């Protein structure tokens, strides 16, 4: 089941909203991270830079075959080898990953979904002890140039509360200017 309000504008416009490398650095995605999983990779905006940075493998999931194809093609163009991009509905099927197998879970621009705690629980399940979840979302501000409708857009404090319910602790919040905030929490 595709999460609500998860359509995207064209690639160039979407990628103009972020500085992916800076965001990854702020959220602690660096060489010290071994294996990671990305829930909903979209155009691969954060997928390719993450695969280039981490020391292990990245698994990127998306329900849309065309998003998966685009991300795969972009990765092939630049010779990225430590990335697997798979068509999968993580809401109805989960990730398919083993319990306590990953070091970092990326939930970027998707936590406005219907059941955020269900997704965060799946992220918690697959993370090793001391693994981290990174959340990115649009600021709770109706003047951002895109983003889900304000009626379903989560505030940072909502994301922190849901993460704690799902078993994470030590949540820290970051300002990802100009339009986003980030949260990193630990299992
Ligand atoms: C708003 S986009 C964000 C993409 C990427 N995380 C980013 O920040 O650039 C949300 C993505 O999640 C995917 N998606 C929505 N529901 C999904 C589901 N149930 N399982 C897997 N992917 C899903 C959509 O196809 C879309 O590519």
PDB file of C-alpha atoms and ligand atoms in Angstrom:
ATOM      1  CA  UNK A   1       0.000   0.000   0.000  1.00  0.00           C
ATOM      2  CA  UNK A   2       1.586   3.238  -1.146  1.00  0.00           C
ATOM      3  CA  UNK A   3       1.721   5.710   1.733  1.00  0.00           C
ATOM      4  CA  UNK A   4      -0.521   8.746   1.487  1.00  0.00           C
ATOM      5  CA  UNK A   5       0.714  11.899  -0.225  1.00  0.00           C
ATOM      6  CA  UNK A   6       3.964  10.253  -1.380  1.00  0.00           C
ATOM      7  CA  UNK A   7       3.971  11.370  -5.016  1.00  0.00           C
ATOM      8  CA  UNK A   8       6.953  13.451  -6.065  1.00  0.00           C
ATOM      9  CA  UNK A   9       7.528  16.423  -8.382  1.00  0.00           C
ATOM     10  CA  UNK A  10       9.973  15.983 -11.250  1.00  0.00           C
ATOM     11  CA  UNK A  11      13.512  14.974 -10.294  1.00  0.00           C
ATOM     12  CA  UNK A  12      15.252  18.311 -10.863  1.00  0.00           C
ATOM     13  CA  UNK A  13      12.775  20.174  -8.721  1.00  0.00           C
ATOM     14  CA  UNK A  14      12.899  17.570  -5.900  1.00  0.00           C
ATOM     15  CA  UNK A  15      16.687  17.560  -5.811  1.00  0.00           C
ATOM     16  CA  UNK A  16      16.758  21.358  -5.612  1.00  0.00           C
ATOM     17  CA  UNK A  17      15.233  21.170  -2.122  1.00  0.00           C
ATOM     18  CA  UNK A  18      18.198  19.436  -0.466  1.00  0.00           C
ATOM     19  CA  UNK A  19      21.946  19.353   0.041  1.00  0.00           C
ATOM     20  CA  UNK A  20      22.130  15.558   0.437  1.00  0.00           C
ATOM     21  CA  UNK A  21      25.806  15.272   1.454  1.00  0.00           C
ATOM     22  CA  UNK A  22      25.398  17.938   4.132  1.00  0.00           C
ATOM     23  CA  UNK A  23      22.235  16.297   5.463  1.00  0.00           C
ATOM     24  CA  UNK A  24      23.900  12.870   5.604  1.00  0.00           C
ATOM     25  CA  UNK A  25      26.888  14.306   7.453  1.00  0.00           C
ATOM     26  CA  UNK A  26      24.596  16.047   9.959  1.00  0.00           C
ATOM     27  CA  UNK A  27      22.652  12.839  10.560  1.00  0.00           C
ATOM     28  CA  UNK A  28      25.793  10.807  11.208  1.00  0.00           C
ATOM     29  CA  UNK A  29      25.844   8.850   7.967  1.00  0.00           C
ATOM     30  CA  UNK A  30      29.574   8.477   7.415  1.00  0.00           C
ATOM     31  CA  UNK A  31      32.281   5.844   6.928  1.00  0.00           C
ATOM     32  CA  UNK A  32      31.654   4.598  10.446  1.00  0.00           C
ATOM     33  CA  UNK A  33      28.269   3.255   9.317  1.00  0.00           C
ATOM     34  CA  UNK A  34      28.478  -0.235   7.921  1.00  0.00           C
ATOM     35  CA  UNK A  35      25.151  -1.560   6.561  1.00  0.00           C
ATOM     36  CA  UNK A  36      22.111   0.641   6.013  1.00  0.00           C
ATOM     37  CA  UNK A  37      18.558   0.448   4.682  1.00  0.00           C
ATOM     38  CA  UNK A  38      16.523   3.208   3.083  1.00  0.00           C
ATOM     39  CA  UNK A  39      12.724   3.094   3.263  1.00  0.00           C
ATOM     40  CA  UNK A  40      11.362   4.659   0.043  1.00  0.00           C
ATOM     41  CA  UNK A  41      14.342   5.722  -2.057  1.00  0.00           C
ATOM     42  CA  UNK A  42      12.417   7.803  -4.603  1.00  0.00           C
ATOM     43  CA  UNK A  43      14.800   9.204  -7.225  1.00  0.00           C
ATOM     44  CA  UNK A  44      17.814   8.054  -5.199  1.00  0.00           C
ATOM     45  CA  UNK A  45      18.527  11.592  -3.986  1.00  0.00           C
ATOM     46  CA  UNK A  46      20.018  10.261  -0.740  1.00  0.00           C
ATOM     47  CA  UNK A  47      20.663   6.708  -1.914  1.00  0.00           C
ATOM     48  CA  UNK A  48      23.659   7.330  -4.141  1.00  0.00           C
ATOM     49  CA  UNK A  49      25.513   9.644  -1.736  1.00  0.00           C
ATOM     50  CA  UNK A  50      24.856   7.204   1.130  1.00  0.00           C
ATOM     51  CA  UNK A  51      26.165   4.211  -0.822  1.00  0.00           C
ATOM     52  CA  UNK A  52      29.300   6.214  -1.651  1.00  0.00           C
ATOM     53  CA  UNK A  53      29.925   7.119   1.996  1.00  0.00           C
ATOM     54  CA  UNK A  54      29.148   4.042   4.113  1.00  0.00           C
ATOM     55  CA  UNK A  55      31.621   1.203   4.495  1.00  0.00           C
ATOM     56  CA  UNK A  56      29.181  -1.700   3.955  1.00  0.00           C
ATOM     57  CA  UNK A  57      26.063  -2.251   1.853  1.00  0.00           C
ATOM     58  CA  UNK A  58      22.936  -0.176   1.338  1.00  0.00           C
ATOM     59  CA  UNK A  59      19.548  -1.751   0.684  1.00  0.00           C
ATOM     60  CA  UNK A  60      17.079   0.734  -0.837  1.00  0.00           C
ATOM     61  CA  UNK A  61      13.373  -0.143  -1.068  1.00  0.00           C
ATOM     62  CA  UNK A  62      10.578   1.494  -3.031  1.00  0.00           C
ATOM     63  CA  UNK A  63       7.101   0.412  -4.060  1.00  0.00           C
ATOM     64  CA  UNK A  64       7.379   2.127  -7.472  1.00  0.00           C
ATOM     65  CA  UNK A  65       9.236   0.063 -10.095  1.00  0.00           C
ATOM     66  CA  UNK A  66      10.150   3.210 -12.025  1.00  0.00           C
ATOM     67  CA  UNK A  67      11.815   4.780  -8.959  1.00  0.00           C
ATOM     68  CA  UNK A  68      13.782   1.577  -8.429  1.00  0.00           C
ATOM     69  CA  UNK A  69      14.804   1.503 -12.090  1.00  0.00           C
ATOM     70  CA  UNK A  70      15.924   5.140 -12.062  1.00  0.00           C
ATOM     71  CA  UNK A  71      17.957   4.685  -8.880  1.00  0.00           C
ATOM     72  CA  UNK A  72      19.571   1.504 -10.235  1.00  0.00           C
ATOM     73  CA  UNK A  73      20.460   3.231 -13.506  1.00  0.00           C
ATOM     74  CA  UNK A  74      21.987   6.247 -11.763  1.00  0.00           C
ATOM     75  CA  UNK A  75      24.050   3.919  -9.548  1.00  0.00           C
ATOM     76  CA  UNK A  76      25.254   1.922 -12.543  1.00  0.00           C
ATOM     77  CA  UNK A  77      26.305   5.126 -14.342  1.00  0.00           C
ATOM     78  CA  UNK A  78      28.678   6.045 -11.531  1.00  0.00           C
ATOM     79  CA  UNK A  79      29.833   2.484 -10.839  1.00  0.00           C
ATOM     80  CA  UNK A  80      28.319   2.030  -7.363  1.00  0.00           C
ATOM     81  CA  UNK A  81      28.569  -1.647  -6.357  1.00  0.00           C
ATOM     82  CA  UNK A  82      27.506  -1.758  -2.694  1.00  0.00           C
ATOM     83  CA  UNK A  83      23.851  -0.944  -3.392  1.00  0.00           C
ATOM     84  CA  UNK A  84      20.813  -3.172  -3.877  1.00  0.00           C
ATOM     85  CA  UNK A  85      17.602  -1.449  -4.975  1.00  0.00           C
ATOM     86  CA  UNK A  86      14.452  -3.535  -4.664  1.00  0.00           C
ATOM     87  CA  UNK A  87      10.754  -3.091  -5.451  1.00  0.00           C
ATOM     88  CA  UNK A  88       9.018  -3.792  -2.159  1.00  0.00           C
ATOM     89  CA  UNK A  89       6.013  -2.553  -0.214  1.00  0.00           C
ATOM     90  CA  UNK A  90       7.504  -2.069   3.229  1.00  0.00           C
ATOM     91  CA  UNK A  91       4.070  -1.440   4.768  1.00  0.00           C
ATOM     92  CA  UNK A  92       2.518  -4.776   3.879  1.00  0.00           C
ATOM     93  CA  UNK A  93       5.710  -6.875   3.551  1.00  0.00           C
ATOM     94  CA  UNK A  94       8.168  -5.209   5.927  1.00  0.00           C
ATOM     95  CA  UNK A  95      11.786  -5.053   4.839  1.00  0.00           C
ATOM     96  CA  UNK A  96      12.450  -8.799   4.729  1.00  0.00           C
ATOM     97  CA  UNK A  97      15.668  -8.147   6.629  1.00  0.00           C
ATOM     98  CA  UNK A  98      16.933 -10.245   9.525  1.00  0.00           C
ATOM     99  CA  UNK A  99      16.396  -8.995  13.067  1.00  0.00           C
ATOM    100  CA  UNK A 100      19.368  -6.961  14.373  1.00  0.00           C
ATOM    101  CA  UNK A 101      21.199  -7.000  11.051  1.00  0.00           C
ATOM    102  CA  UNK A 102      21.646  -3.319  10.140  1.00  0.00           C
ATOM    103  CA  UNK A 103      23.479  -0.296  11.501  1.00  0.00           C
ATOM    104  CA  UNK A 104      21.388   2.579  10.158  1.00  0.00           C
ATOM    105  CA  UNK A 105      17.785   2.990   8.905  1.00  0.00           C
ATOM    106  CA  UNK A 106      16.820   5.985   6.760  1.00  0.00           C
ATOM    107  CA  UNK A 107      13.245   7.269   6.924  1.00  0.00           C
ATOM    108  CA  UNK A 108      13.429  10.358   4.759  1.00  0.00           C
ATOM    109  CA  UNK A 109      10.286  12.293   3.840  1.00  0.00           C
ATOM    110  CA  UNK A 110       7.963   9.396   4.549  1.00  0.00           C
ATOM    111  CA  UNK A 111       6.873   9.688   8.177  1.00  0.00           C
ATOM    112  CA  UNK A 112       3.579  11.371   7.261  1.00  0.00           C
ATOM    113  CA  UNK A 113       2.268   7.877   6.542  1.00  0.00           C
ATOM    114  CA  UNK A 114      -0.820   6.385   8.153  1.00  0.00           C
ATOM    115  CA  UNK A 115       1.023   4.164  10.646  1.00  0.00           C
ATOM    116  CA  UNK A 116       4.343   5.742  11.603  1.00  0.00           C
ATOM    117  CA  UNK A 117       4.878   3.538  14.659  1.00  0.00           C
ATOM    118  CA  UNK A 118       4.489   0.368  12.571  1.00  0.00           C
ATOM    119  CA  UNK A 119       7.281   1.530  10.277  1.00  0.00           C
ATOM    120  CA  UNK A 120       9.474   2.667  13.153  1.00  0.00           C
ATOM    121  CA  UNK A 121       8.978  -0.712  14.851  1.00  0.00           C
ATOM    122  CA  UNK A 122      10.186  -2.470  11.695  1.00  0.00           C
ATOM    123  CA  UNK A 123      13.206  -0.133  11.623  1.00  0.00           C
ATOM    124  CA  UNK A 124      13.857  -0.925  15.281  1.00  0.00           C
ATOM    125  CA  UNK A 125      13.576  -4.692  14.695  1.00  0.00           C
ATOM    126  CA  UNK A 126      16.185  -4.814  11.957  1.00  0.00           C
ATOM    127  CA  UNK A 127      18.708  -2.546  13.685  1.00  0.00           C
ATOM    128  CA  UNK A 128      21.545  -3.898  15.778  1.00  0.00           C
ATOM    129  CA  UNK A 129      21.823  -2.665  19.374  1.00  0.00           C
ATOM    130  CA  UNK A 130      23.108   0.928  19.215  1.00  0.00           C
ATOM    131  CA  UNK A 131      22.007   1.136  15.569  1.00  0.00           C
ATOM    132  CA  UNK A 132      20.393   4.421  14.600  1.00  0.00           C
ATOM    133  CA  UNK A 133      17.335   5.631  12.769  1.00  0.00           C
ATOM    134  CA  UNK A 134      17.581   8.882  10.804  1.00  0.00           C
ATOM    135  CA  UNK A 135      14.397  10.800  10.037  1.00  0.00           C
ATOM    136  CA  UNK A 136      14.104  13.728   7.631  1.00  0.00           C
ATOM    137  CA  UNK A 137      10.928  15.661   7.116  1.00  0.00           C
ATOM    138  CA  UNK A 138       9.539  18.911   5.803  1.00  0.00           C
ATOM    139  CA  UNK A 139       9.341  21.676   8.377  1.00  0.00           C
ATOM    140  CA  UNK A 140       5.966  22.088  10.001  1.00  0.00           C
ATOM    141  CA  UNK A 141       5.404  25.283   8.054  1.00  0.00           C
ATOM    142  CA  UNK A 142       2.797  25.807   5.351  1.00  0.00           C
ATOM    143  CA  UNK A 143       5.134  28.100   3.378  1.00  0.00           C
ATOM    144  CA  UNK A 144       7.560  25.295   2.314  1.00  0.00           C
ATOM    145  CA  UNK A 145       7.522  24.893  -1.489  1.00  0.00           C
ATOM    146  CA  UNK A 146       6.380  21.237  -1.242  1.00  0.00           C
ATOM    147  CA  UNK A 147       5.537  18.705   1.436  1.00  0.00           C
ATOM    148  CA  UNK A 148       2.465  16.803   2.553  1.00  0.00           C
ATOM    149  CA  UNK A 149      -0.665  18.655   3.533  1.00  0.00           C
ATOM    150  CA  UNK A 150      -0.400  20.314   6.947  1.00  0.00           C
ATOM    151  CA  UNK A 151      -3.208  18.108   8.256  1.00  0.00           C
ATOM    152  CA  UNK A 152      -0.934  15.027   8.037  1.00  0.00           C
ATOM    153  CA  UNK A 153       2.514  16.635   8.245  1.00  0.00           C
ATOM    154  CA  UNK A 154       4.333  15.477  11.395  1.00  0.00           C
ATOM    155  CA  UNK A 155       5.970  17.889  13.832  1.00  0.00           C
ATOM    156  CA  UNK A 156       9.444  16.947  15.079  1.00  0.00           C
ATOM    157  CA  UNK A 157       7.993  16.219  18.511  1.00  0.00           C
ATOM    158  CA  UNK A 158       5.533  13.750  16.908  1.00  0.00           C
ATOM    159  CA  UNK A 159       8.406  11.875  15.250  1.00  0.00           C
ATOM    160  CA  UNK A 160      10.330  11.747  18.530  1.00  0.00           C
ATOM    161  CA  UNK A 161       7.288  10.462  20.409  1.00  0.00           C
ATOM    162  CA  UNK A 162       6.646   7.748  17.790  1.00  0.00           C
ATOM    163  CA  UNK A 163      10.326   6.751  17.776  1.00  0.00           C
ATOM    164  CA  UNK A 164      10.265   6.375  21.564  1.00  0.00           C
ATOM    165  CA  UNK A 165       7.090   4.260  21.400  1.00  0.00           C
ATOM    166  CA  UNK A 166       8.876   2.040  18.846  1.00  0.00           C
ATOM    167  CA  UNK A 167      11.812   1.497  21.226  1.00  0.00           C
ATOM    168  CA  UNK A 168      14.327   4.215  20.320  1.00  0.00           C
ATOM    169  CA  UNK A 169      15.962   6.561  22.803  1.00  0.00           C
ATOM    170  CA  UNK A 170      18.312   9.586  22.894  1.00  0.00           C
ATOM    171  CA  UNK A 171      16.523  11.338  20.019  1.00  0.00           C
ATOM    172  CA  UNK A 172      18.350  14.452  18.813  1.00  0.00           C
ATOM    173  CA  UNK A 173      16.884  17.057  16.527  1.00  0.00           C
ATOM    174  CA  UNK A 174      18.671  18.994  13.740  1.00  0.00           C
ATOM    175  CA  UNK A 175      17.744  21.941  11.558  1.00  0.00           C
ATOM    176  CA  UNK A 176      18.332  20.958   7.919  1.00  0.00           C
ATOM    177  CA  UNK A 177      17.949  24.330   6.283  1.00  0.00           C
ATOM    178  CA  UNK A 178      16.153  25.597   4.334  1.00  0.00           C
ATOM    179  CA  UNK A 179      13.058  23.407   4.475  1.00  0.00           C
ATOM    180  CA  UNK A 180      13.634  20.302   6.599  1.00  0.00           C
ATOM    181  CA  UNK A 181      14.386  18.999  10.048  1.00  0.00           C
ATOM    182  CA  UNK A 182      16.209  15.829  10.991  1.00  0.00           C
ATOM    183  CA  UNK A 183      16.054  13.456  13.938  1.00  0.00           C
ATOM    184  CA  UNK A 184      18.496  10.751  14.894  1.00  0.00           C
ATOM    185  CA  UNK A 185      17.578   8.221  17.573  1.00  0.00           C
ATOM    186  CA  UNK A 186      19.334   5.131  18.873  1.00  0.00           C
ATOM    187  CA  UNK A 187      18.121   1.590  19.466  1.00  0.00           C
TER     188      UNK A 187
HETATM  189  C1  LIG B   1       8.210  11.528  -0.826  1.00  0.00           C
HETATM  190  S1  LIG B   1       9.135  10.234  -1.551  1.00  0.00           S
HETATM  191  C2  LIG B   1      10.706  10.353  -0.653  1.00  0.00           C
HETATM  192  C3  LIG B   1      11.842   9.691  -1.387  1.00  0.00           C
HETATM  193  C4  LIG B   1      13.199   9.756  -0.689  1.00  0.00           C
HETATM  194  N1  LIG B   1      13.133   9.141   0.629  1.00  0.00           N
HETATM  195  C5  LIG B   1      13.681  11.176  -0.593  1.00  0.00           C
HETATM  196  O1  LIG B   1      13.565  11.775   0.501  1.00  0.00           O
HETATM  197  O2  LIG B   1      14.172  11.707  -1.597  1.00  0.00           O
HETATM  198  C6  LIG B   1       8.413   8.764  -0.854  1.00  0.00           C
HETATM  199  C7  LIG B   1       8.813   7.479  -1.580  1.00  0.00           C
HETATM  200  O3  LIG B   1       8.281   6.369  -0.843  1.00  0.00           O
HETATM  201  C8  LIG B   1       7.784   5.427  -1.770  1.00  0.00           C
HETATM  202  N2  LIG B   1       6.740   4.637  -1.080  1.00  0.00           N
HETATM  203  C9  LIG B   1       5.494   5.035  -0.724  1.00  0.00           C
HETATM  204  N3  LIG B   1       4.839   4.042  -0.115  1.00  0.00           N
HETATM  205  C10 LIG B   1       5.687   2.982  -0.071  1.00  0.00           C
HETATM  206  C11 LIG B   1       5.577   1.647   0.437  1.00  0.00           C
HETATM  207  N4  LIG B   1       4.465   1.233   1.038  1.00  0.00           N
HETATM  208  N5  LIG B   1       6.642   0.806   0.305  1.00  0.00           N
HETATM  209  C12 LIG B   1       7.780   1.229  -0.331  1.00  0.00           C
HETATM  210  N6  LIG B   1       7.947   2.490  -0.819  1.00  0.00           N
HETATM  211  C13 LIG B   1       6.912   3.355  -0.691  1.00  0.00           C
HETATM  212  C14 LIG B   1       7.233   6.272  -2.914  1.00  0.00           C
HETATM  213  O4  LIG B   1       7.136   5.512  -4.101  1.00  0.00           O
HETATM  214  C15 LIG B   1       8.260   7.400  -2.987  1.00  0.00           C
HETATM  215  O5  LIG B   1       9.296   7.096  -3.899  1.00  0.00           O
END
